[in-house]
Each structure stands twice: as structure tokens, then as C-alpha cells.
PDB file of C-alpha atoms in Angstrom:
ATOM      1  CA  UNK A 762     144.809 129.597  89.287  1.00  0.00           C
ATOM      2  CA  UNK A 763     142.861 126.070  90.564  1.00  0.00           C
ATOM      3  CA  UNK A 764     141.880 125.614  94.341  1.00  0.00           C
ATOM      4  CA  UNK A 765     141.266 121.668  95.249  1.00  0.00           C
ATOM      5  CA  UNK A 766     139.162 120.981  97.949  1.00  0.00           C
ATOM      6  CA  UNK A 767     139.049 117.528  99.105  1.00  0.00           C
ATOM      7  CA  UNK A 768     136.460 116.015 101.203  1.00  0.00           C
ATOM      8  CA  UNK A 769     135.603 112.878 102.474  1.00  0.00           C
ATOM      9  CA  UNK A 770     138.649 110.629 104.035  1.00  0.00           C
ATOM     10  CA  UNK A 771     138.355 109.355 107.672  1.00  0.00           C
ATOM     11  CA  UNK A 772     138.637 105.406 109.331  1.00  0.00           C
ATOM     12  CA  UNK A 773     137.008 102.617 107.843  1.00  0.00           C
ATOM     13  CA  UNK A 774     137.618  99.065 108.976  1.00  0.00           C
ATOM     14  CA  UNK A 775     138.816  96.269 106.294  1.00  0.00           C
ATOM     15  CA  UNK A 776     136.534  95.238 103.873  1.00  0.00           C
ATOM     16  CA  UNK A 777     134.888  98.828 103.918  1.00  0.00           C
ATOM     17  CA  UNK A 778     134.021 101.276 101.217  1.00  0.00           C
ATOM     18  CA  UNK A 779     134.780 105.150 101.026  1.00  0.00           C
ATOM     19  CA  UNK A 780     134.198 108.045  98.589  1.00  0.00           C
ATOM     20  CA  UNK A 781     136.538 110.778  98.035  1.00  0.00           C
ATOM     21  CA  UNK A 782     135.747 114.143  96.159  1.00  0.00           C
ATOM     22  CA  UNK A 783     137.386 116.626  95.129  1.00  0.00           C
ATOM     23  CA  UNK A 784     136.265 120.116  93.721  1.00  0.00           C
ATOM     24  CA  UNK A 785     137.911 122.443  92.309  1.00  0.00           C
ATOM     25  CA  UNK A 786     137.098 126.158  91.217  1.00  0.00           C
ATOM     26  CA  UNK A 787     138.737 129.137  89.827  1.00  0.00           C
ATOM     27  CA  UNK A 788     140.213 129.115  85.839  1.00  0.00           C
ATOM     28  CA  UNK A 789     138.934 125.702  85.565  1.00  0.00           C
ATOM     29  CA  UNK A 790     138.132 126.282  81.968  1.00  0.00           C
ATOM     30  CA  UNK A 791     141.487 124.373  80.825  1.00  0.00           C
ATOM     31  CA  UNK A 792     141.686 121.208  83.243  1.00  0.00           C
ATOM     32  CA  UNK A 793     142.338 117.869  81.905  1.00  0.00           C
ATOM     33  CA  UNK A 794     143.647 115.373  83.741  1.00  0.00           C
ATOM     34  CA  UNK A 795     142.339 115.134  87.522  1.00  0.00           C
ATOM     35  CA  UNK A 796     142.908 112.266  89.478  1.00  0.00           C
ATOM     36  CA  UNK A 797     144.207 110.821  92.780  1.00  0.00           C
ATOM     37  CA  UNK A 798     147.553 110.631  94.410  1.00  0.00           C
ATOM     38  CA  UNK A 799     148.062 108.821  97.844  1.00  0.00           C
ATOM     39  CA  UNK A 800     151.573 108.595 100.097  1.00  0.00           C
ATOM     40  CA  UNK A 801     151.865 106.766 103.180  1.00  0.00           C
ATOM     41  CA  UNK A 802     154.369 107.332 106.219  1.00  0.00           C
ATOM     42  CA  UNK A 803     157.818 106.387 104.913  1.00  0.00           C
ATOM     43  CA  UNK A 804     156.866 105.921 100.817  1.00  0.00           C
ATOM     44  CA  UNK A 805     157.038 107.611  98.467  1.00  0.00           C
ATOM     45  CA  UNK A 806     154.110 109.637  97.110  1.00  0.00           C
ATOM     46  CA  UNK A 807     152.398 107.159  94.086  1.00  0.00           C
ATOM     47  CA  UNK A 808     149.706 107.514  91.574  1.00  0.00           C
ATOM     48  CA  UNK A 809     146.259 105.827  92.426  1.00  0.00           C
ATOM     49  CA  UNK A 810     143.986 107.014  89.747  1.00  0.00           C
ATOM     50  CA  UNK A 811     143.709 109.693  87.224  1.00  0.00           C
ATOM     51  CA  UNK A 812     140.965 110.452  84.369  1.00  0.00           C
ATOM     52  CA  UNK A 813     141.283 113.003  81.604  1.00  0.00           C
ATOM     53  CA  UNK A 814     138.297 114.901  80.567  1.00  0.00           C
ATOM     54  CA  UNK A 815     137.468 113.026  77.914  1.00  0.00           C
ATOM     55  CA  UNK A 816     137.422 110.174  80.899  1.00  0.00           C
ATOM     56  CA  UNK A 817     140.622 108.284  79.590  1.00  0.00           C
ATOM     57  CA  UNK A 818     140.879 106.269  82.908  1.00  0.00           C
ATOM     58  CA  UNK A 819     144.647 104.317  84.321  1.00  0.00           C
ATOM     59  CA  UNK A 820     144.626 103.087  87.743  1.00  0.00           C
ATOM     60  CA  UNK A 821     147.593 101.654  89.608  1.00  0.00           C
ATOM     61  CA  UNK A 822     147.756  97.650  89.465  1.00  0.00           C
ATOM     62  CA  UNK A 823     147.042  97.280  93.635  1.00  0.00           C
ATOM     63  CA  UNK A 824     143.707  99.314  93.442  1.00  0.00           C
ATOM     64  CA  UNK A 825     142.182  98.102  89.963  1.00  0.00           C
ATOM     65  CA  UNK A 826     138.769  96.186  90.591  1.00  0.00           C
ATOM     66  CA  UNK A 827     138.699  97.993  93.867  1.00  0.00           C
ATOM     67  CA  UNK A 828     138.520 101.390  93.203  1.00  0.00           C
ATOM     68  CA  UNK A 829     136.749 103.781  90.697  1.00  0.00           C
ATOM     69  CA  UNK A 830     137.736 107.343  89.716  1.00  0.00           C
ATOM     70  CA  UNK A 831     135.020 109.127  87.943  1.00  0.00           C
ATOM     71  CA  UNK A 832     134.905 113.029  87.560  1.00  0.00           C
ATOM     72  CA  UNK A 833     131.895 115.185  86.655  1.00  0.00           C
ATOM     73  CA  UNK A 834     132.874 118.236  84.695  1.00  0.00           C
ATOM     74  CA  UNK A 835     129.926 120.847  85.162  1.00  0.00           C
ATOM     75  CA  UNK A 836     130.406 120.408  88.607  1.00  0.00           C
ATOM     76  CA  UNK A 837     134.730 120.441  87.814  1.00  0.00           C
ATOM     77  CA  UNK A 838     134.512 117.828  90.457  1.00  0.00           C
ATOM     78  CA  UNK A 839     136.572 114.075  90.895  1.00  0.00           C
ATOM     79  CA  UNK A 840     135.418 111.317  92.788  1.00  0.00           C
ATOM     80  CA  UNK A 841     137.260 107.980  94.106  1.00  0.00           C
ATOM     81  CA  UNK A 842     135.021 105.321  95.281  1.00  0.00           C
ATOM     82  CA  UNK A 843     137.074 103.186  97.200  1.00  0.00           C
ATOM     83  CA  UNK A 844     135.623  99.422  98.144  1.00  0.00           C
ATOM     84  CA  UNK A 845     137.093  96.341  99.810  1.00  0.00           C
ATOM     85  CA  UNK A 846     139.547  98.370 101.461  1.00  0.00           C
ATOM     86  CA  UNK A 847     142.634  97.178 102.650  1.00  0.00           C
ATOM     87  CA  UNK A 848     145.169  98.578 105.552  1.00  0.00           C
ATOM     88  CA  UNK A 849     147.798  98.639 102.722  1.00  0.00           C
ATOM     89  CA  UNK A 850     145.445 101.861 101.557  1.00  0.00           C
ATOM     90  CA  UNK A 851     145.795 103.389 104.875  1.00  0.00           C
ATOM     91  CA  UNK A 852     147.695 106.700 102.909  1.00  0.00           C
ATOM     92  CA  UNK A 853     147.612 110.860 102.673  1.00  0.00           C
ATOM     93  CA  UNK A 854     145.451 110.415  99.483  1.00  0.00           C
ATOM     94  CA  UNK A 855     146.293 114.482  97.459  1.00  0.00           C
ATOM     95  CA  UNK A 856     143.568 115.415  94.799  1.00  0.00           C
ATOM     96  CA  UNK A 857     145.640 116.610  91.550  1.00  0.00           C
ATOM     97  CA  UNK A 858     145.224 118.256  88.282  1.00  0.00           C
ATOM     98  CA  UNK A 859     146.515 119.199  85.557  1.00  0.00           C
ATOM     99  CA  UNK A 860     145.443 122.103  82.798  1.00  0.00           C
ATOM    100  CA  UNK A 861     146.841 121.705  79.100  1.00  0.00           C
ATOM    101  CA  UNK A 862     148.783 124.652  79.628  1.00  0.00           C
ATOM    102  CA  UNK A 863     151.475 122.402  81.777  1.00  0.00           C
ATOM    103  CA  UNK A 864     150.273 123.708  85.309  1.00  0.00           C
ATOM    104  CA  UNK A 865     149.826 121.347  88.082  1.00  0.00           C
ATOM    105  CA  UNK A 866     147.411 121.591  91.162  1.00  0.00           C
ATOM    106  CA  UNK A 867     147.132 119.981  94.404  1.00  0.00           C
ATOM    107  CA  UNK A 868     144.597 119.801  97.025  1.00  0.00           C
ATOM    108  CA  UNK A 869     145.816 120.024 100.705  1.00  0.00           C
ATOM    109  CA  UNK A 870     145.223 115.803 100.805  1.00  0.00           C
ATOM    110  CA  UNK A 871     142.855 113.846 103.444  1.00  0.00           C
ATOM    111  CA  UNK A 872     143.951 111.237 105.957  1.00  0.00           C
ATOM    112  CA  UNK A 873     142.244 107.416 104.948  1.00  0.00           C
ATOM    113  CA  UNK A 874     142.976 105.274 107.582  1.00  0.00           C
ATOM    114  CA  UNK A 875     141.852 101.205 106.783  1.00  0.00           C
ATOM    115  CA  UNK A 876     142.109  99.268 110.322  1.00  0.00           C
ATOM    116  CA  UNK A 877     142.104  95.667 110.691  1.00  0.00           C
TER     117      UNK A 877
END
């Protein structure tokens, strides 16, 4: 099994920048893709970011130029640096992986909260 462990999250104003990690431990040995999900009050959960280990990158159109996802793999660790935040962002944002053996993980998510 994979624990996530998200940290980071909080209330930024507009315009701001915030980082995101994620860590995960246990059977790690056979992650691939980690990445970032985000779901505000009413929507439905989407995709933000994800990279695969060999750091094949996609982003969703409304964060591209905006954010990064990066990941660091001795540490089994993924990062979203968030900048020129917008209230649209304001979202439950879930750390997620996936091992090549089909399993998916989830991290309990953290609140990011963009205010005009």
C-alpha cells in the first residue's frame, strides 16, 4: 500500500504564488504517475497536473503557464508550484498516484483558498 501526505495549501490573495507537496511512502517501488487533482464546492472533481516518472508532464488548459508539477523520486515526493493565482483556483486540491500494477492512491487533499 501508498500513504499521501499533502502539505502546504492555505489563503493566498490574487496574483499570489503557492507550493504544494506531496509525499508518499510505503511500496513506493512501482509508482508512476503522481500528480494533482483539485474539486471545488459544487464541481466536479478535475485533473490539474500529473507527471509520470519518467516526467511525461499534461496540465489542464486553465492552469498551463501558471502552474508547474515537478516530482522528485528519491524523495517519492510531487510538488505543484502554483503562481499568479486566481479565485477560480480556490479548490480541495487531492495528491494522486498511480502504480503500474493499476492501483490508485489518494492523499486526504488540502484546502487553497485564492481571495480577491
Amino acid at each position: 500500500q501508498v500513504q499521501l501526505v499533502e502539505s502546504g495549501g492555505g489563503l493566498v490573495q490574487a496574483g499570489g504564488s503557492m507550493r504544494l507537496s506531496c509525499s508518499a511512502s510505503g511500496s513506493t517501488f512501482d509508482l508512476d504517475v503522481m500528480g494533482w487533482y483539485r474539486q471545488a464546492p459544487g464541481k466536479q472533481r478535475e485533473l490539474v497536473a500529473t507527471i509520470t516518472r519518467a516526467a511525461r508532464i499534461n496540465y489542464v488548459d486553465s492552469v498551463k503557464g501558471r502552474f508547474t508539477v515537478s516530482r522528485d523520486n528519491v524523495k517519492n515526493t510531487v510538488y505543484l508550484q502554483m503562481n499568479s493565482l486566481k479565485p477560480e483556483d480556490t479548490a480541495v486540491y487531492y495528491c494522486q498516484c498511480s502504480t503500474w500494477g493499476g492501483h490508485d492512491y489518494w492523499g486526504q487533499g488540502t484546502q487553497v483558498t485564492v481571495s480577491s
